[in-house]
PDB file of C-alpha atoms in Angstrom:
ATOM      1  CA  MET A  17     -17.191  38.661 -50.573  1.00 96.00           C
ATOM      2  CA  ILE A  18     -15.037  37.493 -47.121  1.00 98.00           C
ATOM      3  CA  ARG A  19     -17.656  35.683 -44.904  1.00 97.00           C
ATOM      4  CA  ASN A  20     -14.899  34.877 -42.264  1.00 98.00           C
ATOM      5  CA  LEU A  21     -12.838  37.594 -41.007  1.00 98.00           C
ATOM      6  CA  THR A  22     -10.448  37.835 -38.007  1.00 98.00           C
ATOM      7  CA  ILE A  23      -8.103  41.427 -37.728  1.00 98.00           C
ATOM      8  CA  THR A  24      -4.918  40.579 -35.210  1.00 98.00           C
ATOM      9  CA  GLN A  25      -2.794  43.661 -33.857  1.00 98.00           C
ATOM     10  CA  LEU A  26       0.520  42.324 -34.531  1.00 98.00           C
ATOM     11  CA  ALA A  27       2.913  45.539 -33.914  1.00 98.00           C
ATOM     12  CA  GLU A  28       0.886  49.096 -32.193  1.00 98.00           C
ATOM     13  CA  ASN A  29       2.153  51.750 -29.856  1.00 98.00           C
ATOM     14  CA  ALA A  30       0.905  49.981 -26.367  1.00 98.00           C
ATOM     15  CA  ALA A  31       0.261  46.239 -25.796  1.00 96.00           C
ATOM     16  CA  SER A  32      -2.846  44.583 -24.256  1.00 88.00           C
ATOM     17  CA  SER A  33      -1.421  42.171 -21.838  1.00 89.00           C
ATOM     18  CA  PRO A  34       1.767  40.962 -20.304  1.00 92.00           C
ATOM     19  CA  GLY A  35       4.230  39.356 -22.023  1.00 96.00           C
ATOM     20  CA  LEU A  36       3.377  41.340 -25.699  1.00 98.00           C
ATOM     21  CA  LEU A  37       5.826  44.501 -26.566  1.00 98.00           C
ATOM     22  CA  GLY A  38       4.518  47.431 -28.544  1.00 98.00           C
ATOM     23  CA  GLU A  39       6.675  49.958 -30.453  1.00 98.00           C
ATOM     24  CA  HIS A  40       6.461  52.848 -32.417  1.00 98.00           C
ATOM     25  CA  GLY A  41       3.685  51.059 -35.129  1.00 98.00           C
ATOM     26  CA  ALA A  42       1.303  49.185 -36.611  1.00 98.00           C
ATOM     27  CA  SER A  43       0.721  46.100 -38.157  1.00 98.00           C
ATOM     28  CA  PHE A  44      -1.913  43.654 -38.822  1.00 98.00           C
ATOM     29  CA  PHE A  45      -2.201  40.207 -39.481  1.00 98.00           C
ATOM     30  CA  ILE A  46      -5.641  39.583 -40.987  1.00 98.00           C
ATOM     31  CA  GLU A  47      -7.018  35.985 -41.443  1.00 98.00           C
ATOM     32  CA  ALA A  48      -9.638  35.908 -44.739  1.00 98.00           C
ATOM     33  CA  ASP A  49     -11.729  33.287 -44.923  1.00 98.00           C
ATOM     34  CA  ALA A  50      -8.630  30.432 -45.985  1.00 95.00           C
ATOM     35  CA  HIS A  51      -6.676  33.631 -47.006  1.00 97.00           C
ATOM     36  CA  CYS A  52      -3.523  35.064 -44.854  1.00 98.00           C
ATOM     37  CA  LEU A  53      -2.542  39.088 -45.326  1.00 98.00           C
ATOM     38  CA  LEU A  54      -0.278  41.280 -43.788  1.00 98.00           C
ATOM     39  CA  LEU A  55      -0.829  45.162 -43.460  1.00 99.00           C
ATOM     40  CA  ASP A  56       2.212  46.395 -42.516  1.00 99.00           C
ATOM     41  CA  THR A  57       4.932  45.334 -40.746  1.00 98.00           C
ATOM     42  CA  GLY A  58       6.113  47.572 -38.160  1.00 98.00           C
ATOM     43  CA  GLN A  59       9.129  48.883 -37.453  1.00 98.00           C
ATOM     44  CA  GLY A  60      10.433  45.234 -37.474  1.00 96.00           C
ATOM     45  CA  LEU A  61      11.367  45.502 -33.302  1.00 97.00           C
ATOM     46  CA  THR A  62       8.380  43.328 -31.496  1.00 98.00           C
ATOM     47  CA  LEU A  63       7.422  41.213 -34.345  1.00 98.00           C
ATOM     48  CA  ARG A  64       8.791  38.371 -33.717  1.00 97.00           C
ATOM     49  CA  HIS A  65       8.254  37.812 -30.032  1.00 98.00           C
ATOM     50  CA  ASN A  66       4.574  38.917 -30.794  1.00 98.00           C
ATOM     51  CA  VAL A  67       4.408  36.235 -33.327  1.00 98.00           C
ATOM     52  CA  ALA A  68       5.666  34.063 -31.051  1.00 97.00           C
ATOM     53  CA  ARG A  69       3.551  35.167 -28.060  1.00 97.00           C
ATOM     54  CA  LEU A  70       0.327  35.004 -29.483  1.00 97.00           C
ATOM     55  CA  GLY A  71       1.122  31.596 -31.521  1.00 97.00           C
ATOM     56  CA  ILE A  72       1.013  33.292 -35.125  1.00 97.00           C
ATOM     57  CA  ALA A  73       2.606  31.618 -37.786  1.00 95.00           C
ATOM     58  CA  LEU A  74       4.151  33.898 -40.279  1.00 96.00           C
ATOM     59  CA  GLU A  75       4.626  31.286 -42.569  1.00 96.00           C
ATOM     60  CA  ARG A  76       1.264  31.313 -42.884  1.00 97.00           C
ATOM     61  CA  VAL A  77       0.967  34.653 -44.561  1.00 98.00           C
ATOM     62  CA  THR A  78       1.344  34.897 -48.513  1.00 98.00           C
ATOM     63  CA  ALA A  79       0.553  38.477 -49.143  1.00 98.00           C
ATOM     64  CA  VAL A  80       1.796  42.032 -47.026  1.00 98.00           C
ATOM     65  CA  ALA A  81       0.201  45.149 -48.945  1.00 98.00           C
ATOM     66  CA  LEU A  82       2.164  48.589 -46.854  1.00 99.00           C
ATOM     67  CA  SER A  83      -0.164  51.354 -46.808  1.00 98.00           C
ATOM     68  CA  HIS A  84       2.926  53.414 -46.924  1.00 98.00           C
ATOM     69  CA  GLY A  85       7.069  53.592 -47.144  1.00 98.00           C
ATOM     70  CA  HIS A  86       7.407  55.075 -43.909  1.00 98.00           C
ATOM     71  CA  TYR A  87       9.986  52.838 -41.051  1.00 98.00           C
ATOM     72  CA  ASP A  88       7.555  53.030 -38.703  1.00 98.00           C
ATOM     73  CA  HIS A  89       4.872  50.215 -40.652  1.00 98.00           C
ATOM     74  CA  THR A  90       8.521  48.831 -43.469  1.00 98.00           C
ATOM     75  CA  GLY A  91      10.955  47.877 -40.732  1.00 98.00           C
ATOM     76  CA  GLY A  92       9.341  44.469 -40.103  1.00 98.00           C
ATOM     77  CA  LEU A  93       9.327  43.470 -44.343  1.00 98.00           C
ATOM     78  CA  GLU A  94      12.957  41.484 -43.488  1.00 98.00           C
ATOM     79  CA  THR A  95      11.122  39.513 -40.621  1.00 97.00           C
ATOM     80  CA  VAL A  96       8.824  38.776 -42.996  1.00 98.00           C
ATOM     81  CA  ILE A  97      10.083  37.159 -45.745  1.00 98.00           C
ATOM     82  CA  GLU A  98      12.917  35.214 -43.769  1.00 97.00           C
ATOM     83  CA  CYS A  99      10.022  33.643 -42.468  1.00 97.00           C
ATOM     84  CA  THR A 100       7.990  32.942 -45.233  1.00 98.00           C
ATOM     85  CA  GLY A 101      11.415  32.425 -47.912  1.00 98.00           C
ATOM     86  CA  GLY A 102       9.937  35.073 -50.375  1.00 98.00           C
ATOM     87  CA  ALA A 103       7.059  33.492 -50.747  1.00 98.00           C
ATOM     88  CA  ILE A 104       4.533  36.460 -50.996  1.00 98.00           C
ATOM     89  CA  ASP A 105       2.871  38.739 -52.781  1.00 98.00           C
ATOM     90  CA  LEU A 106       3.960  41.933 -51.890  1.00 98.00           C
ATOM     91  CA  TYR A 107       1.985  45.026 -53.010  1.00 98.00           C
ATOM     92  CA  LEU A 108       3.327  48.659 -52.973  1.00 98.00           C
ATOM     93  CA  HIS A 109       2.786  51.909 -54.416  1.00 98.00           C
ATOM     94  CA  PRO A 110       5.952  52.443 -56.466  1.00 98.00           C
ATOM     95  CA  GLU A 111       6.935  55.858 -54.129  1.00 98.00           C
ATOM     96  CA  ALA A 112       6.645  53.390 -50.789  1.00 98.00           C
ATOM     97  CA  LEU A 113      10.746  52.730 -50.751  1.00 98.00           C
ATOM     98  CA  ALA A 114      11.588  56.246 -51.486  1.00 98.00           C
ATOM     99  CA  PRO A 115      13.745  58.611 -49.201  1.00 98.00           C
ATOM    100  CA  LYS A 116      11.325  59.857 -46.725  1.00 98.00           C
ATOM    101  CA  PHE A 117      12.402  62.708 -44.114  1.00 98.00           C
ATOM    102  CA  ASN A 118      10.573  63.944 -40.783  1.00 97.00           C
ATOM    103  CA  ARG A 119      11.090  67.875 -40.317  1.00 95.00           C
ATOM    104  CA  ASP A 120      14.301  67.481 -38.350  1.00 95.00           C
ATOM    105  CA  GLY A 121      15.197  65.750 -41.236  1.00 96.00           C
ATOM    106  CA  ARG A 122      16.226  62.735 -39.670  1.00 97.00           C
ATOM    107  CA  SER A 123      15.657  59.783 -42.323  1.00 98.00           C
ATOM    108  CA  ILE A 124      11.681  58.707 -41.617  1.00 98.00           C
ATOM    109  CA  GLY A 125      11.592  56.012 -44.473  1.00 98.00           C
ATOM    110  CA  SER A 126      11.785  52.708 -45.798  1.00 98.00           C
ATOM    111  CA  PRO A 127      15.267  50.302 -44.149  1.00 98.00           C
ATOM    112  CA  ILE A 128      14.740  48.399 -47.574  1.00 98.00           C
ATOM    113  CA  THR A 129      14.725  51.334 -50.389  1.00 97.00           C
ATOM    114  CA  ASP A 130      15.506  49.234 -53.693  1.00 97.00           C
ATOM    115  CA  LEU A 131      12.807  48.200 -55.311  1.00 96.00           C
ATOM    116  CA  GLU A 132      14.434  46.513 -58.411  1.00 96.00           C
ATOM    117  CA  ALA A 133      16.591  44.092 -55.391  1.00 97.00           C
ATOM    118  CA  LEU A 134      13.577  43.121 -53.854  1.00 98.00           C
ATOM    119  CA  ARG A 135      11.423  42.002 -56.504  1.00 98.00           C
ATOM    120  CA  PRO A 136      13.357  38.981 -56.884  1.00 98.00           C
ATOM    121  CA  ARG A 137      13.201  38.066 -52.988  1.00 98.00           C
ATOM    122  CA  VAL A 138       9.655  38.029 -53.356  1.00 98.00           C
ATOM    123  CA  ARG A 139       7.682  35.595 -55.067  1.00 98.00           C
ATOM    124  CA  ARG A 140       5.456  38.723 -56.182  1.00 98.00           C
ATOM    125  CA  LEU A 141       6.300  42.437 -56.246  1.00 98.00           C
ATOM    126  CA  ILE A 142       2.988  44.111 -57.280  1.00 98.00           C
ATOM    127  CA  ALA A 143       4.193  48.120 -57.172  1.00 98.00           C
ATOM    128  CA  ASP A 144       0.846  49.789 -58.520  1.00 98.00           C
ATOM    129  CA  THR A 145      -0.445  53.765 -58.366  1.00 98.00           C
ATOM    130  CA  GLY A 146      -4.005  52.363 -58.144  1.00 96.00           C
ATOM    131  CA  PRO A 147      -6.830  50.323 -56.705  1.00 98.00           C
ATOM    132  CA  VAL A 148      -5.503  46.582 -56.783  1.00 98.00           C
ATOM    133  CA  GLU A 149      -7.104  43.723 -56.011  1.00 98.00           C
ATOM    134  CA  ILE A 150      -5.326  41.128 -54.050  1.00 98.00           C
ATOM    135  CA  TRP A 151      -7.990  38.212 -53.712  1.00 98.00           C
ATOM    136  CA  PRO A 152     -11.468  38.625 -54.488  1.00 98.00           C
ATOM    137  CA  GLY A 153     -12.976  40.619 -52.034  1.00 98.00           C
ATOM    138  CA  ILE A 154      -9.540  42.192 -51.180  1.00 98.00           C
ATOM    139  CA  ARG A 155      -8.357  44.700 -52.569  1.00 98.00           C
ATOM    140  CA  LEU A 156      -5.602  47.651 -51.973  1.00 98.00           C
ATOM    141  CA  SER A 157      -7.692  51.417 -52.466  1.00 98.00           C
ATOM    142  CA  GLY A 158      -4.205  52.991 -54.968  1.00 98.00           C
ATOM    143  CA  GLU A 159      -3.665  56.113 -54.103  1.00 98.00           C
ATOM    144  CA  ILE A 160      -6.932  58.783 -52.578  1.00 98.00           C
ATOM    145  CA  PRO A 161      -8.024  61.875 -53.691  1.00 98.00           C
ATOM    146  CA  ARG A 162      -7.632  64.504 -51.539  1.00 98.00           C
ATOM    147  CA  PRO A 163     -10.764  66.959 -51.635  1.00 98.00           C
ATOM    148  CA  HIS A 164     -10.952  67.949 -48.335  1.00 98.00           C
ATOM    149  CA  PRO A 165      -8.138  71.077 -47.772  1.00 97.00           C
ATOM    150  CA  ILE A 166      -8.826  70.720 -43.934  1.00 98.00           C
ATOM    151  CA  GLU A 167      -6.896  66.998 -43.841  1.00 98.00           C
ATOM    152  CA  ASP A 168      -2.964  68.011 -43.982  1.00 97.00           C
ATOM    153  CA  THR A 169      -0.714  64.253 -44.037  1.00 97.00           C
ATOM    154  CA  GLY A 170       0.474  65.603 -40.076  1.00 94.00           C
ATOM    155  CA  GLY A 171       3.620  66.568 -41.114  1.00 89.00           C
ATOM    156  CA  PRO A 172       5.304  68.658 -42.524  1.00 95.00           C
ATOM    157  CA  PHE A 173       7.555  65.283 -44.645  1.00 98.00           C
ATOM    158  CA  TYR A 174       9.988  65.646 -47.226  1.00 98.00           C
ATOM    159  CA  ARG A 175      11.962  64.177 -49.648  1.00 98.00           C
ATOM    160  CA  ASP A 176      15.143  65.031 -48.675  1.00 97.00           C
ATOM    161  CA  ALA A 177      17.451  65.573 -45.648  1.00 97.00           C
ATOM    162  CA  ALA A 178      17.996  69.099 -46.830  1.00 97.00           C
ATOM    163  CA  ARG A 179      14.290  69.364 -46.537  1.00 97.00           C
ATOM    164  CA  ALA A 180      13.969  71.408 -49.822  1.00 97.00           C
ATOM    165  CA  GLU A 181      11.052  69.524 -51.056  1.00 98.00           C
ATOM    166  CA  ILE A 182       8.010  68.519 -49.521  1.00 97.00           C
ATOM    167  CA  ASP A 183       6.963  64.900 -49.517  1.00 98.00           C
ATOM    168  CA  ASP A 184       3.147  64.993 -50.038  1.00 98.00           C
ATOM    169  CA  LEU A 185       2.819  60.471 -49.035  1.00 98.00           C
ATOM    170  CA  PRO A 186       1.265  60.117 -52.138  1.00 98.00           C
ATOM    171  CA  ASP A 187       2.027  56.060 -51.907  1.00 98.00           C
ATOM    172  CA  ASP A 188      -0.733  56.382 -48.595  1.00 98.00           C
ATOM    173  CA  GLN A 189      -3.306  53.317 -49.254  1.00 98.00           C
ATOM    174  CA  ALA A 190      -5.992  51.996 -47.384  1.00 99.00           C
ATOM    175  CA  LEU A 191      -6.866  48.223 -47.362  1.00 99.00           C
ATOM    176  CA  ILE A 192     -10.320  47.479 -48.055  1.00 99.00           C
ATOM    177  CA  ILE A 193     -12.355  44.082 -47.193  1.00 98.00           C
ATOM    178  CA  ASP A 194     -16.042  43.607 -48.400  1.00 98.00           C
ATOM    179  CA  THR A 195     -17.967  41.361 -45.668  1.00 98.00           C
ATOM    180  CA  PRO A 196     -21.345  40.431 -45.257  1.00 97.00           C
ATOM    181  CA  ALA A 197     -21.827  43.403 -42.110  1.00 97.00           C
ATOM    182  CA  GLY A 198     -19.920  46.358 -45.261  1.00 98.00           C
ATOM    183  CA  LEU A 199     -16.582  47.199 -45.990  1.00 98.00           C
ATOM    184  CA  VAL A 200     -13.975  47.006 -43.510  1.00 98.00           C
ATOM    185  CA  VAL A 201     -11.651  49.295 -43.708  1.00 99.00           C
ATOM    186  CA  VAL A 202      -7.946  49.552 -42.556  1.00 99.00           C
ATOM    187  CA  LEU A 203      -5.506  52.033 -42.186  1.00 98.00           C
ATOM    188  CA  GLY A 204      -1.687  52.243 -41.839  1.00 98.00           C
ATOM    189  CA  CYS A 205      -1.310  56.258 -41.244  1.00 98.00           C
ATOM    190  CA  GLY A 206      -3.844  57.729 -42.957  1.00 98.00           C
ATOM    191  CA  HIS A 207      -1.701  60.482 -44.225  1.00 98.00           C
ATOM    192  CA  SER A 208      -4.408  60.594 -47.022  1.00 98.00           C
ATOM    193  CA  GLY A 209      -7.252  62.222 -44.554  1.00 98.00           C
ATOM    194  CA  LEU A 210      -9.627  60.212 -42.762  1.00 98.00           C
ATOM    195  CA  ILE A 211     -12.563  61.329 -44.127  1.00 98.00           C
ATOM    196  CA  ASN A 212     -10.354  61.933 -47.474  1.00 98.00           C
ATOM    197  CA  THR A 213     -10.172  58.069 -47.793  1.00 99.00           C
ATOM    198  CA  LEU A 214     -13.519  56.899 -46.717  1.00 98.00           C
ATOM    199  CA  ASP A 215     -14.709  58.838 -49.200  1.00 98.00           C
ATOM    200  CA  HIS A 216     -12.790  57.407 -52.211  1.00 98.00           C
ATOM    201  CA  VAL A 217     -13.672  54.231 -50.580  1.00 98.00           C
ATOM    202  CA  ARG A 218     -17.147  55.204 -51.252  1.00 98.00           C
ATOM    203  CA  THR A 219     -16.529  55.689 -55.104  1.00 98.00           C
ATOM    204  CA  LEU A 220     -15.045  52.306 -55.113  1.00 98.00           C
ATOM    205  CA  ALA A 221     -17.672  50.378 -53.893  1.00 98.00           C
ATOM    206  CA  PRO A 222     -20.635  52.505 -54.168  1.00 97.00           C
ATOM    207  CA  GLY A 223     -23.950  51.265 -52.718  1.00 95.00           C
ATOM    208  CA  ARG A 224     -21.822  49.370 -50.049  1.00 98.00           C
ATOM    209  CA  PRO A 225     -22.010  50.403 -46.812  1.00 98.00           C
ATOM    210  CA  ILE A 226     -18.777  51.444 -44.702  1.00 98.00           C
ATOM    211  CA  HIS A 227     -18.932  49.257 -41.218  1.00 98.00           C
ATOM    212  CA  ALA A 228     -15.812  49.294 -39.616  1.00 98.00           C
ATOM    213  CA  VAL A 229     -12.515  51.454 -39.528  1.00 99.00           C
ATOM    214  CA  LEU A 230      -9.375  50.126 -38.152  1.00 99.00           C
ATOM    215  CA  GLY A 231      -5.533  51.347 -38.059  1.00 98.00           C
ATOM    216  CA  GLY A 232      -3.862  55.088 -37.983  1.00 98.00           C
ATOM    217  CA  THR A 233      -5.623  58.337 -38.561  1.00 98.00           C
ATOM    218  CA  HIS A 234      -2.794  60.926 -38.043  1.00 98.00           C
ATOM    219  CA  LEU A 235      -4.495  63.124 -36.567  1.00 98.00           C
ATOM    220  CA  LEU A 236      -1.414  63.412 -33.428  1.00 96.00           C
ATOM    221  CA  ARG A 237      -1.329  66.970 -34.529  1.00 95.00           C
ATOM    222  CA  ALA A 238      -4.460  68.033 -35.630  1.00 97.00           C
ATOM    223  CA  GLY A 239      -6.239  71.398 -34.251  1.00 97.00           C
ATOM    224  CA  THR A 240      -9.383  71.797 -33.324  1.00 97.00           C
ATOM    225  CA  GLU A 241     -11.378  72.649 -36.406  1.00 98.00           C
ATOM    226  CA  ARG A 242     -10.040  69.629 -37.700  1.00 98.00           C
ATOM    227  CA  LEU A 243     -11.112  67.034 -35.281  1.00 98.00           C
ATOM    228  CA  ASP A 244     -14.115  69.053 -35.415  1.00 98.00           C
ATOM    229  CA  PHE A 245     -15.030  68.690 -38.931  1.00 98.00           C
ATOM    230  CA  THR A 246     -13.381  65.183 -39.057  1.00 98.00           C
ATOM    231  CA  VAL A 247     -16.214  63.710 -35.776  1.00 98.00           C
ATOM    232  CA  GLY A 248     -18.775  65.997 -37.735  1.00 98.00           C
ATOM    233  CA  ALA A 249     -18.341  64.263 -41.402  1.00 98.00           C
ATOM    234  CA  LEU A 250     -17.037  60.259 -39.135  1.00 98.00           C
ATOM    235  CA  ALA A 251     -20.641  60.556 -37.923  1.00 98.00           C
ATOM    236  CA  GLY A 252     -22.365  60.634 -41.245  1.00 97.00           C
ATOM    237  CA  PHE A 253     -20.647  57.336 -43.367  1.00 98.00           C
ATOM    238  CA  GLY A 254     -23.046  55.462 -40.238  1.00 97.00           C
ATOM    239  CA  ILE A 255     -19.751  53.380 -39.379  1.00 98.00           C
ATOM    240  CA  ASP A 256     -20.931  50.407 -36.724  1.00 98.00           C
ATOM    241  CA  TYR A 257     -17.544  49.499 -35.307  1.00 98.00           C
ATOM    242  CA  LEU A 258     -14.559  51.808 -35.040  1.00 98.00           C
ATOM    243  CA  ALA A 259     -10.988  51.172 -33.971  1.00 98.00           C
ATOM    244  CA  PRO A 260      -8.597  54.462 -33.947  1.00 98.00           C
ATOM    245  CA  ASN A 261      -5.398  53.528 -33.047  1.00 98.00           C
ATOM    246  CA  HIS A 262      -1.199  54.552 -33.267  1.00 98.00           C
ATOM    247  CA  CYS A 263      -0.976  57.932 -34.442  1.00 98.00           C
ATOM    248  CA  THR A 264      -4.806  59.430 -33.864  1.00 98.00           C
ATOM    249  CA  GLY A 265      -2.889  60.486 -31.057  1.00 97.00           C
ATOM    250  CA  LEU A 266      -4.318  61.109 -27.321  1.00 97.00           C
ATOM    251  CA  ALA A 267      -7.006  64.054 -27.817  1.00 97.00           C
ATOM    252  CA  ALA A 268      -8.366  62.908 -30.940  1.00 98.00           C
ATOM    253  CA  THR A 269      -8.622  59.296 -29.806  1.00 98.00           C
ATOM    254  CA  CYS A 270     -10.437  60.433 -26.276  1.00 98.00           C
ATOM    255  CA  LEU A 271     -12.553  62.929 -28.771  1.00 98.00           C
ATOM    256  CA  LEU A 272     -13.562  59.667 -30.843  1.00 98.00           C
ATOM    257  CA  ARG A 273     -14.353  57.946 -27.768  1.00 98.00           C
ATOM    258  CA  ARG A 274     -16.909  60.296 -27.134  1.00 98.00           C
ATOM    259  CA  SER A 275     -18.337  61.391 -29.662  1.00 98.00           C
ATOM    260  CA  PHE A 276     -18.706  57.775 -30.447  1.00 98.00           C
ATOM    261  CA  PRO A 277     -19.117  55.397 -27.338  1.00 98.00           C
ATOM    262  CA  ASP A 278     -20.634  52.128 -28.792  1.00 98.00           C
ATOM    263  CA  GLN A 279     -19.064  51.894 -32.057  1.00 98.00           C
ATOM    264  CA  PHE A 280     -15.888  52.798 -30.141  1.00 98.00           C
ATOM    265  CA  HIS A 281     -12.718  50.478 -29.366  1.00 98.00           C
ATOM    266  CA  GLU A 282      -9.042  50.088 -28.272  1.00 98.00           C
ATOM    267  CA  SER A 283      -6.479  48.022 -30.160  1.00 98.00           C
ATOM    268  CA  PRO A 284      -3.236  48.100 -28.838  1.00 98.00           C
ATOM    269  CA  THR A 285      -1.037  44.908 -29.692  1.00 98.00           C
ATOM    270  CA  GLY A 286      -2.673  41.611 -28.844  1.00 98.00           C
ATOM    271  CA  THR A 287      -6.279  42.696 -30.059  1.00 98.00           C
ATOM    272  CA  VAL A 288      -8.244  40.478 -32.451  1.00 98.00           C
ATOM    273  CA  HIS A 289     -11.394  42.152 -33.740  1.00 98.00           C
ATOM    274  CA  ARG A 290     -13.723  39.347 -35.340  1.00 98.00           C
ATOM    275  CA  PHE A 291     -15.785  39.816 -38.206  1.00 98.00           C
ATOM    276  CA  GLY A 292     -18.575  37.863 -40.171  1.00 89.00           C
ATOM    277  CA  ALA A 293     -19.127  34.543 -38.606  1.00 83.00           C
ATOM    278  CA  ALA A 294     -15.995  34.916 -36.831  1.00 80.00           C
ATOM    279  CA  ALA A 295     -17.452  37.937 -34.821  1.00 86.00           C
TER     280      ALA A 295
END
């Protein structure tokens, strides 16, 4: 169990104070007791600038986890490898570096595409489809079952530029941190669906409450029916701390803020979230 947890938003669409830069993307710097971890790396356009401005040394990072393989979550990986000298354990789904395209046939995958060429550049590369423990109290969800068909990936997304093969983003996963108050769930984009993800988290940690949810929920293009479903189902989890951002979208963010006013927290670049002894 992690008793002292601080999560700093290194990259997000907006910035919280003068001197910081926003970009379409997400990256979280996670200090968990004696460990330092990154979930995602943003596009990589603002990472060096923002960590310098925030006084964060990327050299402290010893593990990096990728929530999925889109460019706005993997683009800063090269920077992280350079800053750490490759002395990191890198966790990702085996398909995270596979080709990915959007509805216009534009490539939206990782700038780094060769898994085997990447392997010798880091201390350890762990490519797994299932739940993986990073340290005691911190794990990745692995692939997320999707029993709620109303929660699509927020696409359409494709595996090829001709848009012949649908990409349902099996590489999408969440980070789960166990704290005395309950589980803190950190999402990259939540392409598997917010409720699908939280249902899966409960199966991985039966009996543990979900205390906090942070990150992208990909409700940007969600219609009224899905938004109503999300709010109704989310209420059943009894979450104390909710910080949606990035691909959540303005309409969904406003709805979540109205629906959960006491739990809602903003999270632009530079925001620091504290849990446990750090709170």
